[in-house]
PDB file of C-alpha atoms in Angstrom:
ATOM      1  CA  ASP D   9      93.292 124.362 144.713  1.00 70.00           C
ATOM      2  CA  PRO D  10      89.392 125.219 144.391  1.00 68.00           C
ATOM      3  CA  THR D  11      90.209 127.071 140.933  1.00 76.00           C
ATOM      4  CA  ALA D  12      92.123 123.892 139.589  1.00 78.00           C
ATOM      5  CA  SER D  13      89.313 122.270 137.553  1.00 84.00           C
ATOM      6  CA  PHE D  14      87.889 125.876 136.371  1.00 89.00           C
ATOM      7  CA  GLY D  15      89.798 125.354 132.892  1.00 89.00           C
ATOM      8  CA  LEU D  16      87.722 122.558 132.094  1.00 90.00           C
ATOM      9  CA  TRP D  17      84.563 124.207 132.751  1.00 92.00           C
ATOM     10  CA  VAL D  18      85.366 126.966 130.628  1.00 94.00           C
ATOM     11  CA  GLU D  19      86.882 124.483 127.970  1.00 94.00           C
ATOM     12  CA  GLN D  20      83.131 123.412 127.645  1.00 94.00           C
ATOM     13  CA  LEU D  21      81.517 126.874 127.985  1.00 96.00           C
ATOM     14  CA  VAL D  22      83.330 128.461 125.241  1.00 96.00           C
ATOM     15  CA  ALA D  23      83.725 125.443 122.888  1.00 95.00           C
ATOM     16  CA  GLU D  24      80.036 124.351 122.794  1.00 94.00           C
ATOM     17  CA  SER D  25      78.637 128.183 122.556  1.00 96.00           C
ATOM     18  CA  THR D  26      80.932 129.339 119.807  1.00 96.00           C
ATOM     19  CA  GLY D  27      82.204 126.424 117.662  1.00 96.00           C
ATOM     20  CA  LYS D  28      79.705 126.503 115.022  1.00 94.00           C
ATOM     21  CA  HIS D  29      79.217 127.849 111.234  1.00 95.00           C
ATOM     22  CA  GLY D  30      83.135 127.601 110.595  1.00 95.00           C
ATOM     23  CA  ARG D  31      83.783 130.151 113.169  1.00 95.00           C
ATOM     24  CA  GLY D  32      84.618 129.811 117.046  1.00 96.00           C
ATOM     25  CA  ILE D  33      87.122 130.088 119.820  1.00 96.00           C
ATOM     26  CA  LEU D  34      89.215 127.154 120.924  1.00 95.00           C
ATOM     27  CA  PRO D  35      89.704 126.987 124.502  1.00 95.00           C
ATOM     28  CA  VAL D  36      92.757 125.077 125.545  1.00 94.00           C
ATOM     29  CA  ALA D  37      92.208 123.352 129.222  1.00 91.00           C
ATOM     30  CA  ASP D  38      95.165 121.452 131.127  1.00 87.00           C
ATOM     31  CA  GLU D  39      98.007 122.032 128.615  1.00 87.00           C
ATOM     32  CA  PRO D  40     101.576 122.338 130.475  1.00 82.00           C
ATOM     33  CA  LEU D  41     103.098 126.329 130.175  1.00 86.00           C
ATOM     34  CA  LEU D  42     106.066 126.523 128.626  1.00 86.00           C
ATOM     35  CA  GLU D  43     108.513 129.321 127.325  1.00 89.00           C
ATOM     36  CA  PRO D  44     107.360 131.605 125.001  1.00 92.00           C
ATOM     37  CA  GLU D  45     109.095 130.641 121.636  1.00 90.00           C
ATOM     38  CA  ASN D  46     107.037 127.061 122.377  1.00 88.00           C
ATOM     39  CA  TYR D  47     103.903 128.782 121.094  1.00 90.00           C
ATOM     40  CA  GLY D  48     102.622 130.128 117.730  1.00 90.00           C
ATOM     41  CA  ALA D  49     101.038 133.504 117.587  1.00 91.00           C
ATOM     42  CA  ASP D  50      97.560 131.921 117.678  1.00 93.00           C
ATOM     43  CA  ARG D  51      97.431 132.028 121.245  1.00 93.00           C
ATOM     44  CA  VAL D  52      95.939 134.409 124.356  1.00 95.00           C
ATOM     45  CA  PHE D  53      96.418 133.215 127.721  1.00 95.00           C
ATOM     46  CA  VAL D  54      94.454 133.913 130.652  1.00 93.00           C
ATOM     47  CA  HIS D  55      95.859 133.415 134.064  1.00 92.00           C
ATOM     48  CA  LEU D  56      93.531 133.162 137.075  1.00 90.00           C
ATOM     49  CA  ARG D  57      95.699 134.776 139.716  1.00 90.00           C
ATOM     50  CA  ASP D  58      94.565 133.454 143.271  1.00 85.00           C
ATOM     51  CA  GLY D  59      95.978 135.865 145.801  1.00 80.00           C
ATOM     52  CA  GLU D  60      95.465 133.361 148.711  1.00 80.00           C
ATOM     53  CA  ARG D  61      97.678 130.618 146.607  1.00 83.00           C
ATOM     54  CA  VAL D  62     100.812 132.904 144.751  1.00 85.00           C
ATOM     55  CA  ASN D  63     102.604 130.988 142.195  1.00 88.00           C
ATOM     56  CA  ALA D  64     105.619 132.592 141.669  1.00 92.00           C
ATOM     57  CA  GLU D  65     106.692 130.022 138.963  1.00 92.00           C
ATOM     58  CA  THR D  66     103.560 130.745 137.050  1.00 91.00           C
ATOM     59  CA  ASP D  67     103.661 134.471 137.383  1.00 93.00           C
ATOM     60  CA  ALA D  68     107.236 134.694 135.647  1.00 94.00           C
ATOM     61  CA  ARG D  69     105.964 132.740 132.978  1.00 94.00           C
ATOM     62  CA  ILE D  70     103.137 134.459 132.655  1.00 95.00           C
ATOM     63  CA  GLU D  71     105.182 137.924 132.440  1.00 96.00           C
ATOM     64  CA  ALA D  72     107.576 136.356 129.942  1.00 96.00           C
ATOM     65  CA  LEU D  73     104.524 135.444 127.822  1.00 97.00           C
ATOM     66  CA  GLY D  74     103.604 139.062 127.805  1.00 96.00           C
ATOM     67  CA  LYS D  75     107.030 140.490 127.159  1.00 96.00           C
ATOM     68  CA  ALA D  76     107.183 138.198 124.351  1.00 96.00           C
ATOM     69  CA  GLY D  77     104.079 139.942 122.644  1.00 96.00           C
ATOM     70  CA  HIS D  78     101.763 136.849 123.376  1.00 96.00           C
ATOM     71  CA  PRO D  79      98.370 138.590 124.553  1.00 96.00           C
ATOM     72  CA  THR D  80      98.111 137.597 128.179  1.00 96.00           C
ATOM     73  CA  PHE D  81      95.051 138.501 130.693  1.00 93.00           C
ATOM     74  CA  THR D  82      95.499 138.167 134.756  1.00 93.00           C
ATOM     75  CA  LEU D  83      92.258 138.216 136.471  1.00 91.00           C
ATOM     76  CA  SER D  84      92.527 138.084 140.473  1.00 90.00           C
ATOM     77  CA  VAL D  85      90.602 135.160 142.251  1.00 88.00           C
ATOM     78  CA  ASN D  86      89.853 135.323 145.918  1.00 86.00           C
ATOM     79  CA  GLY D  87      89.580 131.636 146.926  1.00 80.00           C
ATOM     80  CA  SER D  88      86.536 129.349 146.194  1.00 81.00           C
ATOM     81  CA  GLU D  89      84.078 132.028 147.156  1.00 85.00           C
ATOM     82  CA  ASP D  90      85.130 134.021 144.106  1.00 86.00           C
ATOM     83  CA  LEU D  91      84.014 131.182 141.779  1.00 87.00           C
ATOM     84  CA  GLY D  92      80.475 132.578 141.257  1.00 91.00           C
ATOM     85  CA  ARG D  93      81.959 136.074 140.072  1.00 93.00           C
ATOM     86  CA  MET D  94      84.073 134.030 137.437  1.00 92.00           C
ATOM     87  CA  PHE D  95      81.419 131.805 136.338  1.00 93.00           C
ATOM     88  CA  PHE D  96      79.213 135.043 135.355  1.00 95.00           C
ATOM     89  CA  LEU D  97      82.182 136.715 134.106  1.00 94.00           C
ATOM     90  CA  ALA D  98      83.016 133.661 131.475  1.00 95.00           C
ATOM     91  CA  GLU D  99      79.158 133.326 130.630  1.00 97.00           C
ATOM     92  CA  PHE D 100      79.045 137.167 129.952  1.00 97.00           C
ATOM     93  CA  ALA D 101      82.058 137.011 127.825  1.00 96.00           C
ATOM     94  CA  THR D 102      81.126 133.886 126.014  1.00 97.00           C
ATOM     95  CA  ALA D 103      77.868 135.190 125.121  1.00 97.00           C
ATOM     96  CA  VAL D 104      79.298 138.594 124.022  1.00 97.00           C
ATOM     97  CA  ALA D 105      82.167 136.677 121.881  1.00 96.00           C
ATOM     98  CA  GLY D 106      78.897 135.242 120.243  1.00 96.00           C
ATOM     99  CA  TRP D 107      77.475 138.337 119.068  1.00 96.00           C
ATOM    100  CA  VAL D 108      80.584 139.666 117.877  1.00 97.00           C
ATOM    101  CA  LEU D 109      81.267 136.253 115.736  1.00 96.00           C
ATOM    102  CA  GLU D 110      77.502 136.863 114.628  1.00 97.00           C
ATOM    103  CA  ILE D 111      76.639 133.122 115.776  1.00 96.00           C
ATOM    104  CA  ASN D 112      73.865 131.867 118.454  1.00 96.00           C
ATOM    105  CA  PRO D 113      75.956 130.751 121.365  1.00 95.00           C
ATOM    106  CA  PHE D 114      72.890 129.103 122.963  1.00 93.00           C
ATOM    107  CA  ASP D 115      72.629 126.041 120.686  1.00 91.00           C
ATOM    108  CA  GLN D 116      74.768 122.961 119.848  1.00 87.00           C
ATOM    109  CA  PRO D 117      73.842 121.531 116.450  1.00 87.00           C
ATOM    110  CA  ASN D 118      76.754 119.437 115.942  1.00 85.00           C
ATOM    111  CA  VAL D 119      76.326 117.567 119.454  1.00 85.00           C
ATOM    112  CA  GLN D 120      73.067 116.386 118.065  1.00 85.00           C
ATOM    113  CA  GLN D 121      74.873 115.161 114.517  1.00 85.00           C
ATOM    114  CA  ALA D 122      77.294 112.979 116.802  1.00 87.00           C
ATOM    115  CA  LYS D 123      74.280 111.688 118.680  1.00 89.00           C
ATOM    116  CA  ASP D 124      72.440 110.757 115.358  1.00 90.00           C
ATOM    117  CA  ALA D 125      75.335 108.823 114.107  1.00 90.00           C
ATOM    118  CA  THR D 126      75.740 106.794 117.232  1.00 92.00           C
ATOM    119  CA  LYS D 127      72.103 105.812 117.166  1.00 92.00           C
ATOM    120  CA  ARG D 128      72.645 104.638 113.436  1.00 93.00           C
ATOM    121  CA  VAL D 129      75.795 102.769 114.530  1.00 92.00           C
ATOM    122  CA  LEU D 130      73.716 100.777 117.286  1.00 93.00           C
ATOM    123  CA  ALA D 131      70.798 100.442 115.373  1.00 93.00           C
ATOM    124  CA  ASP D 132      73.380  98.575 112.723  1.00 92.00           C
ATOM    125  CA  TYR D 133      74.721  96.624 115.251  1.00 92.00           C
ATOM    126  CA  GLU D 134      71.427  95.308 117.049  1.00 90.00           C
ATOM    127  CA  ALA D 135      70.572  94.323 113.348  1.00 91.00           C
ATOM    128  CA  SER D 136      73.899  92.180 112.515  1.00 91.00           C
ATOM    129  CA  HIS D 137      75.318  92.082 116.175  1.00 88.00           C
ATOM    130  CA  GLU D 138      78.714  93.223 115.141  1.00 89.00           C
ATOM    131  CA  LEU D 139      80.209  96.772 114.921  1.00 90.00           C
ATOM    132  CA  ALA D 140      82.377  98.191 111.903  1.00 82.00           C
ATOM    133  CA  GLU D 141      85.838  97.639 112.813  1.00 79.00           C
ATOM    134  CA  ALA D 142      87.663 100.976 112.781  1.00 76.00           C
ATOM    135  CA  GLN D 143      91.135 101.006 110.783  1.00 81.00           C
ATOM    136  CA  ASP D 144      94.237 101.170 112.798  1.00 89.00           C
ATOM    137  CA  ALA D 145      96.419 104.445 111.779  1.00 90.00           C
ATOM    138  CA  ASP D 146     100.102 103.167 110.854  1.00 92.00           C
ATOM    139  CA  ALA D 147     102.736 105.031 111.675  1.00 91.00           C
ATOM    140  CA  ALA D 148     103.192 106.704 107.833  1.00 93.00           C
ATOM    141  CA  ALA D 149      99.599 108.302 108.791  1.00 92.00           C
ATOM    142  CA  LEU D 150     100.362 109.245 111.953  1.00 91.00           C
ATOM    143  CA  LYS D 151     103.521 111.247 110.667  1.00 91.00           C
ATOM    144  CA  LEU D 152     101.229 112.584 107.747  1.00 90.00           C
ATOM    145  CA  LEU D 153      98.856 113.857 110.411  1.00 91.00           C
ATOM    146  CA  LEU D 154     100.943 115.547 112.616  1.00 91.00           C
ATOM    147  CA  GLY D 155     103.753 116.246 110.402  1.00 88.00           C
ATOM    148  CA  GLU D 156     101.960 118.789 108.522  1.00 86.00           C
ATOM    149  CA  ALA D 157     100.504 120.585 111.634  1.00 92.00           C
ATOM    150  CA  ALA D 158     101.458 124.250 112.138  1.00 92.00           C
ATOM    151  CA  PRO D 159      99.703 127.229 113.846  1.00 93.00           C
ATOM    152  CA  PRO D 160      96.932 127.747 113.651  1.00 93.00           C
ATOM    153  CA  ASP D 161      96.127 123.948 113.218  1.00 94.00           C
ATOM    154  CA  TYR D 162      95.176 122.169 116.361  1.00 96.00           C
ATOM    155  CA  VAL D 163      95.797 118.494 117.233  1.00 97.00           C
ATOM    156  CA  ALA D 164      92.722 117.257 119.157  1.00 97.00           C
ATOM    157  CA  LEU D 165      93.768 113.792 121.004  1.00 97.00           C
ATOM    158  CA  MET D 166      90.250 112.036 121.710  1.00 97.00           C
ATOM    159  CA  GLY D 167      90.498 109.127 124.296  1.00 97.00           C
ATOM    160  CA  TYR D 168      87.876 106.551 124.370  1.00 96.00           C
ATOM    161  CA  VAL D 169      89.706 105.181 126.845  1.00 95.00           C
ATOM    162  CA  GLN D 170      89.323 104.536 131.158  1.00 92.00           C
ATOM    163  CA  PRO D 171      90.364 107.737 132.300  1.00 93.00           C
ATOM    164  CA  SER D 172      93.199 107.205 134.979  1.00 94.00           C
ATOM    165  CA  VAL D 173      96.001 109.549 136.349  1.00 95.00           C
ATOM    166  CA  ALA D 174      98.439 107.481 134.418  1.00 96.00           C
ATOM    167  CA  PHE D 175      96.627 108.008 131.338  1.00 96.00           C
ATOM    168  CA  ASP D 176      96.520 111.834 131.941  1.00 95.00           C
ATOM    169  CA  ALA D 177     100.212 111.776 132.579  1.00 95.00           C
ATOM    170  CA  ALA D 178     100.731 109.940 129.220  1.00 96.00           C
ATOM    171  CA  VAL D 179      98.818 112.343 127.417  1.00 96.00           C
ATOM    172  CA  GLU D 180     100.591 115.411 128.863  1.00 94.00           C
ATOM    173  CA  GLU D 181     103.921 114.018 127.586  1.00 94.00           C
ATOM    174  CA  LEU D 182     102.279 113.696 124.083  1.00 94.00           C
ATOM    175  CA  ARG D 183     100.898 116.943 124.204  1.00 93.00           C
ATOM    176  CA  ALA D 184     104.194 118.528 124.918  1.00 90.00           C
ATOM    177  CA  ALA D 185     105.873 116.340 122.232  1.00 91.00           C
ATOM    178  CA  ILE D 186     103.504 117.375 119.347  1.00 92.00           C
ATOM    179  CA  ARG D 187     103.617 121.152 120.566  1.00 89.00           C
ATOM    180  CA  ASP D 188     107.362 120.873 120.605  1.00 88.00           C
ATOM    181  CA  ALA D 189     107.844 119.507 116.993  1.00 90.00           C
ATOM    182  CA  THR D 190     105.035 121.597 115.471  1.00 92.00           C
ATOM    183  CA  LYS D 191     104.155 124.544 117.823  1.00 91.00           C
ATOM    184  CA  ALA D 192     100.527 123.704 116.675  1.00 93.00           C
ATOM    185  CA  THR D 193      97.712 123.892 119.752  1.00 93.00           C
ATOM    186  CA  THR D 194      96.776 120.242 121.076  1.00 94.00           C
ATOM    187  CA  THR D 195      93.458 119.448 123.199  1.00 95.00           C
ATOM    188  CA  PHE D 196      92.639 116.520 124.942  1.00 96.00           C
ATOM    189  CA  GLY D 197      89.388 114.856 126.260  1.00 96.00           C
ATOM    190  CA  TYR D 198      87.889 111.663 127.350  1.00 96.00           C
ATOM    191  CA  GLY D 199      84.959 110.558 125.161  1.00 92.00           C
ATOM    192  CA  PRO D 200      82.070 110.393 125.236  1.00 92.00           C
ATOM    193  CA  ARG D 201      82.248 113.399 127.955  1.00 91.00           C
ATOM    194  CA  PHE D 202      83.972 115.834 125.325  1.00 93.00           C
ATOM    195  CA  LEU D 203      81.273 115.297 122.765  1.00 92.00           C
ATOM    196  CA  HIS D 204      79.369 118.238 124.827  1.00 87.00           C
ATOM    197  CA  SER D 205      82.302 120.407 124.832  1.00 90.00           C
ATOM    198  CA  THR D 206      85.143 120.557 122.348  1.00 93.00           C
ATOM    199  CA  GLY D 207      83.241 118.115 120.225  1.00 93.00           C
ATOM    200  CA  GLN D 208      80.940 121.009 119.078  1.00 94.00           C
ATOM    201  CA  PHE D 209      83.685 122.846 118.004  1.00 96.00           C
ATOM    202  CA  HIS D 210      85.668 119.905 116.005  1.00 96.00           C
ATOM    203  CA  LYS D 211      82.935 119.591 114.003  1.00 95.00           C
ATOM    204  CA  GLY D 212      81.205 123.178 113.962  1.00 95.00           C
ATOM    205  CA  GLY D 213      84.342 125.255 114.205  1.00 96.00           C
ATOM    206  CA  PRO D 214      87.088 126.420 111.869  1.00 96.00           C
ATOM    207  CA  ARG D 215      88.356 123.696 109.763  1.00 95.00           C
ATOM    208  CA  THR D 216      91.809 124.003 111.471  1.00 95.00           C
ATOM    209  CA  GLY D 217      91.586 120.514 113.331  1.00 97.00           C
ATOM    210  CA  ARG D 218      93.559 117.349 113.034  1.00 97.00           C
ATOM    211  CA  PHE D 219      91.963 114.611 114.920  1.00 97.00           C
ATOM    212  CA  LEU D 220      93.767 111.568 116.606  1.00 96.00           C
ATOM    213  CA  GLN D 221      91.355 108.973 118.288  1.00 96.00           C
ATOM    214  CA  LEU D 222      92.491 106.702 120.939  1.00 96.00           C
ATOM    215  CA  LEU D 223      90.577 103.751 121.552  1.00 94.00           C
ATOM    216  CA  TYR D 224      91.010 100.743 123.984  1.00 93.00           C
ATOM    217  CA  ASP D 225      88.539  98.445 125.238  1.00 92.00           C
ATOM    218  CA  GLY D 226      89.191  97.502 129.196  1.00 86.00           C
ATOM    219  CA  GLU D 227      89.464  94.141 130.757  1.00 88.00           C
ATOM    220  CA  THR D 228      86.088  94.492 132.250  1.00 90.00           C
ATOM    221  CA  ASP D 229      82.681  94.894 130.710  1.00 93.00           C
ATOM    222  CA  VAL D 230      79.231  95.689 132.039  1.00 93.00           C
ATOM    223  CA  GLU D 231      75.868  94.767 130.563  1.00 94.00           C
ATOM    224  CA  ILE D 232      73.297  97.627 130.137  1.00 94.00           C
ATOM    225  CA  PRO D 233      69.878  96.770 131.580  1.00 95.00           C
ATOM    226  CA  GLY D 234      67.060  96.275 128.528  1.00 93.00           C
ATOM    227  CA  GLN D 235      69.584  96.710 125.787  1.00 92.00           C
ATOM    228  CA  SER D 236      71.191  94.137 123.726  1.00 90.00           C
ATOM    229  CA  TYR D 237      74.761  95.703 123.832  1.00 92.00           C
ATOM    230  CA  THR D 238      77.122  96.219 126.700  1.00 94.00           C
ATOM    231  CA  PHE D 239      79.013  99.445 127.808  1.00 93.00           C
ATOM    232  CA  THR D 240      81.980  98.518 125.774  1.00 94.00           C
ATOM    233  CA  THR D 241      79.980  98.379 122.642  1.00 94.00           C
ATOM    234  CA  LEU D 242      77.848 101.521 123.833  1.00 94.00           C
ATOM    235  CA  LYS D 243      81.312 103.437 123.959  1.00 94.00           C
ATOM    236  CA  ASN D 244      83.091 102.082 120.600  1.00 94.00           C
ATOM    237  CA  ALA D 245      79.597 103.026 118.997  1.00 94.00           C
ATOM    238  CA  GLN D 246      80.051 106.959 120.131  1.00 94.00           C
ATOM    239  CA  ALA D 247      83.558 106.632 118.821  1.00 95.00           C
ATOM    240  CA  ILE D 248      82.394 105.331 115.517  1.00 94.00           C
ATOM    241  CA  GLY D 249      79.788 108.036 115.441  1.00 93.00           C
ATOM    242  CA  ASP D 250      82.172 110.868 116.487  1.00 94.00           C
ATOM    243  CA  LEU D 251      84.711 109.782 113.807  1.00 93.00           C
ATOM    244  CA  GLU D 252      81.917 109.587 110.920  1.00 92.00           C
ATOM    245  CA  PRO D 253      80.918 113.114 110.905  1.00 92.00           C
ATOM    246  CA  LEU D 254      84.660 114.097 110.932  1.00 94.00           C
ATOM    247  CA  ARG D 255      85.180 112.226 107.941  1.00 92.00           C
ATOM    248  CA  GLU D 256      82.211 113.470 105.990  1.00 92.00           C
ATOM    249  CA  LEU D 257      83.683 116.849 106.476  1.00 93.00           C
ATOM    250  CA  SER D 258      87.016 115.606 105.209  1.00 95.00           C
ATOM    251  CA  LEU D 259      88.844 116.986 108.290  1.00 94.00           C
ATOM    252  CA  PRO D 260      92.082 114.949 108.816  1.00 94.00           C
TER     253      PRO D 260
END
């Protein structure tokens, strides 16, 4: 399906462009589509309907969402040749949304904030040769984080782990469980990639986010030429550099 990954592209465009100064539009990519009663009243659904690959189940679910009162938009797409038009439409709409929100959609102030925090962490590591240990959340902390979530809150799952099909499947199951229990929106991104996408919205957007960082070191590591630290150290430093600004903003 040539449009299957379009949602991830739009996620980066909308989150990074509009999530700033306490405002913004939260794009939700790759979340399983369920029945209307599974959602709060804080959603808008955009359906890219490919006339060459009609999915009757998706059509039925979108129709049911609309009948239940959820705002839905169906945009006709005609195969991969139509992607250029969809790119332009999304970019123009995002620029107009920035005007309506009275923000500049062409900057990314909080992306730099995370970069600067990571640089400080790495400078401390080069001086002491160790990273600060992040304290693991216990069951009580997780219950507090998720138990109080409800629309218009969103739960951001931030995975500083090696991407894999198995992990994607596990996250999809976790997102469905959180949504079923709370009706809160969920997002997921692999770090550090998402720092240039929803990461901007996390720190600069509305203060409705609840954040769960998933951190795991693989069995292998790689030296970085010309540096005193490895890729695993760099990845963990970026995770810390992501977490610190969220805590400075007193976000849960």
